[in-house]
Coordinates of C-alpha atoms (C1' of nucleotides) in Angstrom, one line a residue:
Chain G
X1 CA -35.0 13.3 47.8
X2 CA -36.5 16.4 49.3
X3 CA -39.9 17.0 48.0
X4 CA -41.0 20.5 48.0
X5 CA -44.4 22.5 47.5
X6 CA -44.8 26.0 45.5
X7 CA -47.7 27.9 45.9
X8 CA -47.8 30.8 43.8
X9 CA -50.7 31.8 41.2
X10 CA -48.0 32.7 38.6
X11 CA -48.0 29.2 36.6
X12 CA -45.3 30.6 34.5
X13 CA -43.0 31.1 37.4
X14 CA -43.9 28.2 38.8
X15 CA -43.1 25.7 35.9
X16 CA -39.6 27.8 35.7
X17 CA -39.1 26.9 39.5
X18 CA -40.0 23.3 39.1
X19 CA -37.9 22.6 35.9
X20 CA -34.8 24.2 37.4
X21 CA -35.6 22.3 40.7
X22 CA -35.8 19.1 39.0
X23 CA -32.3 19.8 37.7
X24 CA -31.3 20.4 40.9
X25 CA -32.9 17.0 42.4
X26 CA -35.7 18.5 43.9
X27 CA -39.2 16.7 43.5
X28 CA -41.7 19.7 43.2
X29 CA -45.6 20.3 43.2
X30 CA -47.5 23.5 42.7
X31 CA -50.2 24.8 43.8
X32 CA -51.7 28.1 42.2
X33 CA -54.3 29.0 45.0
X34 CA -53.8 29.7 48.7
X35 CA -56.6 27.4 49.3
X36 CA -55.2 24.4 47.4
X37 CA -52.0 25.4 48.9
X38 CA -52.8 24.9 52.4
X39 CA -54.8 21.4 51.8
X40 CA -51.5 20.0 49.8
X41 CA -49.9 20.7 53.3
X42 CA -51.9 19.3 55.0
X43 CA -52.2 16.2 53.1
X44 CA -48.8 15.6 51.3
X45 CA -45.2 15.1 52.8
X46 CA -43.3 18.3 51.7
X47 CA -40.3 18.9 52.8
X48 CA -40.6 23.0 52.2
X49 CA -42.9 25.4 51.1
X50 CA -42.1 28.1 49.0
X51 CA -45.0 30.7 49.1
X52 CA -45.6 34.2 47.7
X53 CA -47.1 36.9 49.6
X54 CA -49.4 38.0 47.1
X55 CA -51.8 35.5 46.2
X56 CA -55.2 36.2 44.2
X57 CA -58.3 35.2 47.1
X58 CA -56.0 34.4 50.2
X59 CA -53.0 36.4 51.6
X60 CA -50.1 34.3 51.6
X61 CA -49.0 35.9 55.4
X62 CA -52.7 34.3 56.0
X63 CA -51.5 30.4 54.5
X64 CA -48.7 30.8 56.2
X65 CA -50.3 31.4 59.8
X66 CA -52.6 28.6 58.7
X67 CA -49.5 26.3 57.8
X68 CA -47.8 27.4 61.2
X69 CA -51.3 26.3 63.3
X70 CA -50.3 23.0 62.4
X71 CA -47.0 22.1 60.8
X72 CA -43.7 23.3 61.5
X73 CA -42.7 22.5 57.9
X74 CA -40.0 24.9 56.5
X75 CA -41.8 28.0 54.6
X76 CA -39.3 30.5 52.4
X77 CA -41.6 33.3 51.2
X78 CA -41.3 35.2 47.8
X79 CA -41.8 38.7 48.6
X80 CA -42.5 41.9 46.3
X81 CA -39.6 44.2 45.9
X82 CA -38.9 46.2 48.6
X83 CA -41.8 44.6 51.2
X84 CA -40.1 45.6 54.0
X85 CA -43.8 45.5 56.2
X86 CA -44.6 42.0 54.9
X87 CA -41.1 40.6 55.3
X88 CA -40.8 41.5 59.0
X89 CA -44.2 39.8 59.6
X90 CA -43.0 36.7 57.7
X91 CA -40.7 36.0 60.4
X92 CA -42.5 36.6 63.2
X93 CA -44.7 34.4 61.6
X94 CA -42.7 31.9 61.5
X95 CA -41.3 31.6 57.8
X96 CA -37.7 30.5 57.6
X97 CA -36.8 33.0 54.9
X98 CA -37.9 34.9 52.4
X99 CA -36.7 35.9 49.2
X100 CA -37.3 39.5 47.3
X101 CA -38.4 39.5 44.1
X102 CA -36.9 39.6 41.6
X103 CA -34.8 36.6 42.3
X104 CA -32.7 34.1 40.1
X105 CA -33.5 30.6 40.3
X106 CA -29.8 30.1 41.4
X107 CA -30.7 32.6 44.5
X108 CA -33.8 30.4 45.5
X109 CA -31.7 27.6 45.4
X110 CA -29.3 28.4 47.7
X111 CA -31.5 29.8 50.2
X112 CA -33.2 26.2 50.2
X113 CA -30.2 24.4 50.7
X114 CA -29.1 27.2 53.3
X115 CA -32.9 26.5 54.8
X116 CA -32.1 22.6 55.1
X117 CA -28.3 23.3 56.3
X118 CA -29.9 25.5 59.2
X119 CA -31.9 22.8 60.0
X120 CA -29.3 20.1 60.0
X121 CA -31.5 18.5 57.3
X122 CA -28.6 17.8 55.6
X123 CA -30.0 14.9 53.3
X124 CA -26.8 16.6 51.2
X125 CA -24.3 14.7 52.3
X126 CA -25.6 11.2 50.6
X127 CA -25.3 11.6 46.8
X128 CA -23.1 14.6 45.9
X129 CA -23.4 15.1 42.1
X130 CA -21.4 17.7 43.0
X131 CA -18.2 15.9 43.5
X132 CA -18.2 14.4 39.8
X133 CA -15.0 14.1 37.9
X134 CA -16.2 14.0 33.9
X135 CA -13.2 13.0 31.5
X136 CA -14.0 12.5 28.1
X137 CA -10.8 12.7 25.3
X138 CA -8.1 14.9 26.7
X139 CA -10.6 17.0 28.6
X140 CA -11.0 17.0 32.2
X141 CA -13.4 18.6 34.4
X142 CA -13.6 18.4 38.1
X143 CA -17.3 20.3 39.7
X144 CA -15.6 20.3 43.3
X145 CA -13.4 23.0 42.2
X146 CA -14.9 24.0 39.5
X147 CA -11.8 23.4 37.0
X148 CA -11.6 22.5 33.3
X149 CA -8.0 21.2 31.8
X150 CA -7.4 20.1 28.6
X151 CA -4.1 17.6 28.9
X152 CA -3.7 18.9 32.4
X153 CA -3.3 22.6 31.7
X154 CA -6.3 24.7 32.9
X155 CA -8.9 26.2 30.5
X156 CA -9.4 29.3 32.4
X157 CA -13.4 28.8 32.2
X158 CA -16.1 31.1 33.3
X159 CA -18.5 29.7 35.5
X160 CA -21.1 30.4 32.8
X161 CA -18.7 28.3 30.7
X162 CA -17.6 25.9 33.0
X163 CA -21.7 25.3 33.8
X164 CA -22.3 25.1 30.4
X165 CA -19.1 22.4 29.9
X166 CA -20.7 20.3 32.5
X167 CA -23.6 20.0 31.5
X168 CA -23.2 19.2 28.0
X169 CA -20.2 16.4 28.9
X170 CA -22.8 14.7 31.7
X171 CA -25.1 14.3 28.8
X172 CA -22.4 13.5 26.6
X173 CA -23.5 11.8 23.6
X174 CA -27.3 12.9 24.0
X175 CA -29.0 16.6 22.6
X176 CA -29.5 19.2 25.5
X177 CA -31.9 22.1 24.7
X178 CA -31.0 25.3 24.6
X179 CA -33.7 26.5 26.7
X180 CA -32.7 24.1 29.3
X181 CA -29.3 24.6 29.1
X182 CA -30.0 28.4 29.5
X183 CA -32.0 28.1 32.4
X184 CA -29.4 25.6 34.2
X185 CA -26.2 28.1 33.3
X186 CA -28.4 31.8 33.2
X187 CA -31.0 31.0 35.4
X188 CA -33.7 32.4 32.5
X189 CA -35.2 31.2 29.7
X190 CA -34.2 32.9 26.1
X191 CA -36.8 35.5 24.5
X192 CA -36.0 34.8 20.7
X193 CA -33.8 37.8 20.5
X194 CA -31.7 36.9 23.2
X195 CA -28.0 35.6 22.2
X196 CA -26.3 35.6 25.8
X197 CA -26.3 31.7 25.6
X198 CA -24.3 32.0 22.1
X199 CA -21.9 34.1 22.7
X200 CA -20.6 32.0 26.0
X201 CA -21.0 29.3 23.2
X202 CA -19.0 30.6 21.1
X203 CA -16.5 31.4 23.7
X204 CA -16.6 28.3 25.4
X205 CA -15.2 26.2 22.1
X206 CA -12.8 28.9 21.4
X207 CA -11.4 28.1 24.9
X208 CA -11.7 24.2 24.0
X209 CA -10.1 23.9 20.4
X210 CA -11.2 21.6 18.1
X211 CA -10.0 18.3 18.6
X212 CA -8.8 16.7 15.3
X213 CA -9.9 17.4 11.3
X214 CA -10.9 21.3 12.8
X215 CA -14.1 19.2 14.1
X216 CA -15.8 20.8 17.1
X217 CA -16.4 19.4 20.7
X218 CA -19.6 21.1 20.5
X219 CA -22.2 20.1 17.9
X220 CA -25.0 22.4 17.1
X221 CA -28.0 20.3 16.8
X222 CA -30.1 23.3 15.0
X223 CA -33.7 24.2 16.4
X224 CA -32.9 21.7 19.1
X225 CA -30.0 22.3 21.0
X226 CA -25.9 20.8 21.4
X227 CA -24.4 17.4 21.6
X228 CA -21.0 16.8 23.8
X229 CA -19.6 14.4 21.4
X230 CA -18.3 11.3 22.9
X231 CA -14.9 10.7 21.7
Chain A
X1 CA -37.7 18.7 79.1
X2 CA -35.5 21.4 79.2
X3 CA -35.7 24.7 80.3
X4 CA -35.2 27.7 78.7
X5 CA -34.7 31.2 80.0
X6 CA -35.1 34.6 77.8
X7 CA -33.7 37.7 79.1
X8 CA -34.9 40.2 76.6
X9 CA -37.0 43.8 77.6
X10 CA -38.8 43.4 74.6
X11 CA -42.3 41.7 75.6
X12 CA -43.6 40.9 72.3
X13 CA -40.5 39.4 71.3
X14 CA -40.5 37.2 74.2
X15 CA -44.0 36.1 73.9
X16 CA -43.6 35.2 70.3
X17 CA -40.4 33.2 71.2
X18 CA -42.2 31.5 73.9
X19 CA -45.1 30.6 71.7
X20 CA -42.7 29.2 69.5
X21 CA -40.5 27.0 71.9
X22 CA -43.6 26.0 73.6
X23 CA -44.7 24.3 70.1
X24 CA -40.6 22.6 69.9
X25 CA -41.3 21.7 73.2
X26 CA -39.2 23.6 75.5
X27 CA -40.4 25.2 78.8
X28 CA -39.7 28.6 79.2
X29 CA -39.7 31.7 81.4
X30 CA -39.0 35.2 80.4
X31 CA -37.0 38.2 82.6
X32 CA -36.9 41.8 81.3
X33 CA -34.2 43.3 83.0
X34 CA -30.9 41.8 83.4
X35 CA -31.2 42.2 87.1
X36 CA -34.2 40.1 87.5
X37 CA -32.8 37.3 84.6
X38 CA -29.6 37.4 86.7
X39 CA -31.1 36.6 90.2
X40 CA -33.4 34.0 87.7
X41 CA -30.4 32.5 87.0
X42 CA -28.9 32.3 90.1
X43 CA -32.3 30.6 91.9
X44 CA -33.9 28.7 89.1
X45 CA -32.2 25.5 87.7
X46 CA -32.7 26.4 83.5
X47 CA -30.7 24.4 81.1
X48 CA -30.2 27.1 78.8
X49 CA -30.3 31.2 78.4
X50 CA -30.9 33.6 75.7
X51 CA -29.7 36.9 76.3
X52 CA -30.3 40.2 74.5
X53 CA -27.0 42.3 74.5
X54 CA -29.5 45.4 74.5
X55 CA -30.2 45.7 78.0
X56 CA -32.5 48.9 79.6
X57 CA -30.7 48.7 83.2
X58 CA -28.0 46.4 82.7
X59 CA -25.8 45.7 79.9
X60 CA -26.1 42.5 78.4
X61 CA -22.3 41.6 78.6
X62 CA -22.5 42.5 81.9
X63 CA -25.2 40.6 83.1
X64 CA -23.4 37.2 81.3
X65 CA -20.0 37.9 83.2
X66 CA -22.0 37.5 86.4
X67 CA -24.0 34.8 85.1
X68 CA -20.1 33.1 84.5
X69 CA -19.0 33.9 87.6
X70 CA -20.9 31.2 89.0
X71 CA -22.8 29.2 86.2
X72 CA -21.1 27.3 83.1
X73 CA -24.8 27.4 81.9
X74 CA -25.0 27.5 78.7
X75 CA -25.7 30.6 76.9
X76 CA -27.3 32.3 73.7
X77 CA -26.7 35.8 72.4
X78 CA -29.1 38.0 70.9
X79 CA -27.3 40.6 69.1
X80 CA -28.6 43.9 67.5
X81 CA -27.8 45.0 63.9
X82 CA -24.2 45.3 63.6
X83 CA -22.9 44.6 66.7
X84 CA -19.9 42.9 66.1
X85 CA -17.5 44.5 68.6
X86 CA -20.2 43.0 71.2
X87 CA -20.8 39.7 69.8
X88 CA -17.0 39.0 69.8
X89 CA -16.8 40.1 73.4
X90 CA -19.8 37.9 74.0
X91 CA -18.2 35.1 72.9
X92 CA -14.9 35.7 74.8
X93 CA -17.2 35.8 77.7
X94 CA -17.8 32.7 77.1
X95 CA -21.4 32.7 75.2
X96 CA -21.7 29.5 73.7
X97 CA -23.5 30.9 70.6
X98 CA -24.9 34.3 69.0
X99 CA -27.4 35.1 66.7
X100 CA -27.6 38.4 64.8
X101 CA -31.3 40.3 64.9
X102 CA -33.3 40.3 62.7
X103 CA -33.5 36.4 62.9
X104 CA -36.4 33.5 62.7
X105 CA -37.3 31.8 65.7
X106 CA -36.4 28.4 63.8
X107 CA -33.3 29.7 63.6
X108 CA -33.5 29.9 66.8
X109 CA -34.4 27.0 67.7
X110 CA -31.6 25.2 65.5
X111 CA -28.9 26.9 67.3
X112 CA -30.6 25.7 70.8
X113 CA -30.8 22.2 70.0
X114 CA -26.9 22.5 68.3
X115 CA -26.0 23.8 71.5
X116 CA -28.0 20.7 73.3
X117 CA -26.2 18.7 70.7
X118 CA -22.5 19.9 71.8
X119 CA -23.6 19.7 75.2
X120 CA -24.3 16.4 75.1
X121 CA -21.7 14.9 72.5
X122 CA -18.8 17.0 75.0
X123 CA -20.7 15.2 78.2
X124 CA -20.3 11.8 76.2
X125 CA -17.3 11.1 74.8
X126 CA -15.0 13.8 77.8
X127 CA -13.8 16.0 74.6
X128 CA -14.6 19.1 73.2
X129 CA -17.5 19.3 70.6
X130 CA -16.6 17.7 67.4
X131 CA -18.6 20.4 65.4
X132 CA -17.0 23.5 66.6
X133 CA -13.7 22.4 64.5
X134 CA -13.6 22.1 60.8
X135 CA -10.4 20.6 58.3
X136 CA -10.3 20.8 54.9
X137 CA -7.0 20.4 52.7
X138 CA -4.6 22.0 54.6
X139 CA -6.7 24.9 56.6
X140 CA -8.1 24.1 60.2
X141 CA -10.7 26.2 61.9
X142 CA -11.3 25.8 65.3
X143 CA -14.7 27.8 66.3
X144 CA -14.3 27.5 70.3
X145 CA -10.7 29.9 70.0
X146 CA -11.8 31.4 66.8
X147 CA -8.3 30.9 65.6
X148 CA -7.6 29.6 61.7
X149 CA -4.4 27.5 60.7
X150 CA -2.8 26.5 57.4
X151 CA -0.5 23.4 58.4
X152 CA -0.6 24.4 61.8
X153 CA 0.4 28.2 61.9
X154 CA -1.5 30.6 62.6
X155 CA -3.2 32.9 60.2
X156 CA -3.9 35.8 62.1
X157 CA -7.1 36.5 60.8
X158 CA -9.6 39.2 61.9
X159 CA -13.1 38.4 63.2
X160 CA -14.8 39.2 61.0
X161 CA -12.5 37.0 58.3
X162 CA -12.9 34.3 60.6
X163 CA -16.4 34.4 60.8
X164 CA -16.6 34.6 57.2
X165 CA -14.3 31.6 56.6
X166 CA -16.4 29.7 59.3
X167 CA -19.3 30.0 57.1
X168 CA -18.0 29.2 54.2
X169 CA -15.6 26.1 55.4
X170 CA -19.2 25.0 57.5
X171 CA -21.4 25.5 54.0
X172 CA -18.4 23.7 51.8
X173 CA -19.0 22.6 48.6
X174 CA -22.2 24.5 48.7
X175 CA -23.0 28.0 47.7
X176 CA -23.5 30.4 50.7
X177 CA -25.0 34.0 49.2
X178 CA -23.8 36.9 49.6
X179 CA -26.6 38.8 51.5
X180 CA -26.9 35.6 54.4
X181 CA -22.7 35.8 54.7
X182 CA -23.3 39.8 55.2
X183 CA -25.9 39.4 57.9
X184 CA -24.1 36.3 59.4
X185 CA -20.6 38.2 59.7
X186 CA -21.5 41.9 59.6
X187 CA -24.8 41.6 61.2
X188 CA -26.5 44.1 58.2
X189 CA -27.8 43.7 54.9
X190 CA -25.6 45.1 52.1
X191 CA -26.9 48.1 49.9
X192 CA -26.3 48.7 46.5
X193 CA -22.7 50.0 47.3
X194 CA -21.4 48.4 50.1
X195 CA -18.0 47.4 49.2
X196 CA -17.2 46.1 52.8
X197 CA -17.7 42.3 52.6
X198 CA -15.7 42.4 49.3
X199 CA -12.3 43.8 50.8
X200 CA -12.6 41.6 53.5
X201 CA -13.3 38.6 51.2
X202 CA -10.0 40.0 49.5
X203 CA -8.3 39.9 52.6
X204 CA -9.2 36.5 53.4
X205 CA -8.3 35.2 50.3
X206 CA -5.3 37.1 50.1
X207 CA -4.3 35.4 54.0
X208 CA -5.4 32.1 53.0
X209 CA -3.2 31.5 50.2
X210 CA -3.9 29.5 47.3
X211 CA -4.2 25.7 46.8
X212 CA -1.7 24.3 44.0
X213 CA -2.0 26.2 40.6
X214 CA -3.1 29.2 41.9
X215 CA -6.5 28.2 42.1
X216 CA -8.6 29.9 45.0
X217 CA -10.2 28.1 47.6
X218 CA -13.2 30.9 47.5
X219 CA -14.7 30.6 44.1
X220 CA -17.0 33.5 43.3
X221 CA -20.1 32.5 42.2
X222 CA -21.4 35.5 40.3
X223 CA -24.6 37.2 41.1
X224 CA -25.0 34.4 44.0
X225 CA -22.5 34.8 46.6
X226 CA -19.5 32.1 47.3
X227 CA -18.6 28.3 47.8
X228 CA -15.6 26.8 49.6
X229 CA -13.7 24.5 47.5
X230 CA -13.9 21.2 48.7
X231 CA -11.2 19.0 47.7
Chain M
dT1 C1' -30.7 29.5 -6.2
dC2 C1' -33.1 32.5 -3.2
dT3 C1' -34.8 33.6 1.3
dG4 C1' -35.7 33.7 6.0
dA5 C1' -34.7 31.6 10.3
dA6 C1' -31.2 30.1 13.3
dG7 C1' -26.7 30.3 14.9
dT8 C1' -21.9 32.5 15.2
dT9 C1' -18.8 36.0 16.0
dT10 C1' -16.6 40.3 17.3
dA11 C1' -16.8 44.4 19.6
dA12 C1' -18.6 47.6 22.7
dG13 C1' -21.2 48.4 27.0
dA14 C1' -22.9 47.4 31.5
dA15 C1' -22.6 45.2 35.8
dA16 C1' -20.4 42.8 39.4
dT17 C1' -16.4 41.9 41.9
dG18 C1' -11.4 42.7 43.3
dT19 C1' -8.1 45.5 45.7
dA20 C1' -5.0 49.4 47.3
dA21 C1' -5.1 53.2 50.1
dA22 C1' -7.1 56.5 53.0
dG23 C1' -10.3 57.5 56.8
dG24 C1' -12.5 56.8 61.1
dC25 C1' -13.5 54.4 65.3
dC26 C1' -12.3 52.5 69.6
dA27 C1' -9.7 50.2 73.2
dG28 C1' -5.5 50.0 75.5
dT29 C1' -1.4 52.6 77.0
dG30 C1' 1.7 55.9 78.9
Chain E
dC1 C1' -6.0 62.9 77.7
dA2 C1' -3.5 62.7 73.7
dC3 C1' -1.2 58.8 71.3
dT4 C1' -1.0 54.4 69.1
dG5 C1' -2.2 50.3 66.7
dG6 C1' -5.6 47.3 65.1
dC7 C1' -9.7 46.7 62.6
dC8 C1' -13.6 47.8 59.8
dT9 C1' -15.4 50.9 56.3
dT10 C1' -15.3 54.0 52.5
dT11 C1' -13.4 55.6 48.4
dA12 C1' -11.8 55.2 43.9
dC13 C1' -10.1 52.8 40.4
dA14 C1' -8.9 48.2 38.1
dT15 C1' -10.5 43.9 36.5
dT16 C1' -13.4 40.3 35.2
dT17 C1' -17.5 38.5 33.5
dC18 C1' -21.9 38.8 31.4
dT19 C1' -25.1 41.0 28.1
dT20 C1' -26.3 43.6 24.1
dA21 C1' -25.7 45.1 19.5
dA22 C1' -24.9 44.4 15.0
dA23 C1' -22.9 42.3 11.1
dC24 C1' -21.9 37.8 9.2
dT25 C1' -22.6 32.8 8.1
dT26 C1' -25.0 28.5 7.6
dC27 C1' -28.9 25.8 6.7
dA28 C1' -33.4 24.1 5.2
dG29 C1' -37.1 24.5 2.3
dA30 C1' -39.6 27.0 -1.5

DNA sequence: TCTGAAGTTTAAGAAATGTAAAGGCCAGTG
DNA sequence: CACTGGCCTTTACATTTCTTAAACTTCAGA
């Protein structure tokens, strides 16, 4: 498993990253100072370092020369918007990428696999959760192409609904949050007023059915979350 | 240890790239004018070249025709922003690789030791490098010709679909965003309203046909970029 | 039973992507 | 040197997908 190292003063960010890393079967650490940054590089076995720019006491261009003086460890850096200067600099400084901000956690993650893929790091090719086949009742799904059928005709999902279907039917049988889910299928956490999640919710089971007595696929576990129910 | 030549008129550039091979532990040297890199070439026994197409004196194309017309040396081409009608001529001319500016020198460096790789596998086993041809399902890419076929006829594609399908079929199974396909294949970044990469992705997809059930082998990830279905 | 919080639904709006057709560029050709 | 054909880009509109808005329903606890 690929460990990697983000060092970025926003904690709130940061515990985003690392929760939608972990679903992504990445082992993460954070670091909130450029200081503390550059020791856990020095000292741990990171596979990749994501670093912001703009740090509070030390420039993240600066931890990122200091990195380069004595690692060549992978760096993607989290720009500001439109940081042109800083982002030209970044690669002459030897970071493998960098990312404008705003950016979805779904961006970052593809940049870090594209990072490893580059590389010919490909650690990717041993367990591929990605080539799961999930069957439970008469519904199928298959994540390699991204396809839903119920009785072998297709379900015409979304891939906000198709994320959402996997998710729950990999779990089957056990609550997911909503906030999780959201993050994994939205990339964001909810604010209270946000009903994006619902509404492809409510979409999603239209496109299921209800299997028999009208009862749902989907069960709302309320203030908690939903529950794939295994047939 | 091998030796690297750069052929670029752009000093800084060249001393940065040194710095950096230096630390991967290549030795290099460093021409800027085609002229001199040519009669480098020609004297000095290198084991590989990187070559800017943006020449003062003397064309880069030009200068790698001569190089071919006595050396199968291997070489790498450093292409400015949306050069495509030069990359492809570039690689007709036999450039083992290209690499669109802006770019990082780990980048760099990957595609040197790929080319090594190829080198070495093609020196091994007598036959052409393995990783230069791809097959999935019924579609077969073959990087060397830059031709694509779907149960072995042809499907005429442009370069620049080719180049995109090379991507995608090389990243398969795997998301590849839409900003790294734009700089990979059209050598920019895409503004707000650039509608180019999307009608050629509709032309590809259009040539490429569809796998059984009309599903599409390039599923759109929204907001991301794309993933080739791997079956 | 009443009430507020949480969840659902439908519809409208916004954003991203798809695609046909026209336009422009450039190399090859007569 | 105009003509032609191939290829990429632009334009303009269509379509799909996601989000927001707002009204409605359900549920737990007072």
């Amino acid at each position: 498993m690929k460990h990697i190292l983000i060092i970025d003063d926003d904690t709130e960010l940061c515990e985003l990253l690392q929760e939608y890393l972990a679903s992504e079967k990445f082992a993460t650490s954070t670091a909130h100072g450029g200081a503390t940054g550059l020791e856990m590089v020095r000292n741990g076995s990171f596979d990749l370092v994501i670093l912001d720019v703009m740090l509070p006491e030390m420039n993240g261009l600066e931890v990122l020369k200091s990195i380069r003086s004595f690692s060549k460890i992978p760096v993607i850096m989290l720009t500001a918007k439109g940081d042109e200067v800083d982002r030209v600099l970044g690669l002459e400084l030897g970071s493998d990428d960098y990312l404008p901000k705003p950016f979805s956690p779904r961006e970052l993650v593809a940049r870090i696999k594209a990072v490893f893929r580059r590389l010919g790091n490909a650690e990717e090719h041993g367990v591929r959760p990605e080539s799961l086949k999930i069957e439970i009742a008469d519904i199928f799904i298959e994540s390699a192409t991204r396809t839903a059928t119920r009785n072998g005709s297709d379900l015409a999902l979304t891939e906000v609904e198709f994320s959402i279907l996997e998710n729950l039917m990999r779990a089957a049988g056990t609550v997911v949050e909503r906030q999780e889910l959201a993050l994994k299928v939205l990339g964001r956490r909810l604010s209270y007023d946000d009903r994006s999640l619902d509404v492809h919710m409510s979409n999603l089971r239209r496109k299921l059915g209800t299997i028999a007595d009208d009862k749902d696929r989907i069960k709302t576990i309320r203030g908690v979350g939903y529950l794939y129910v295994r047939s």
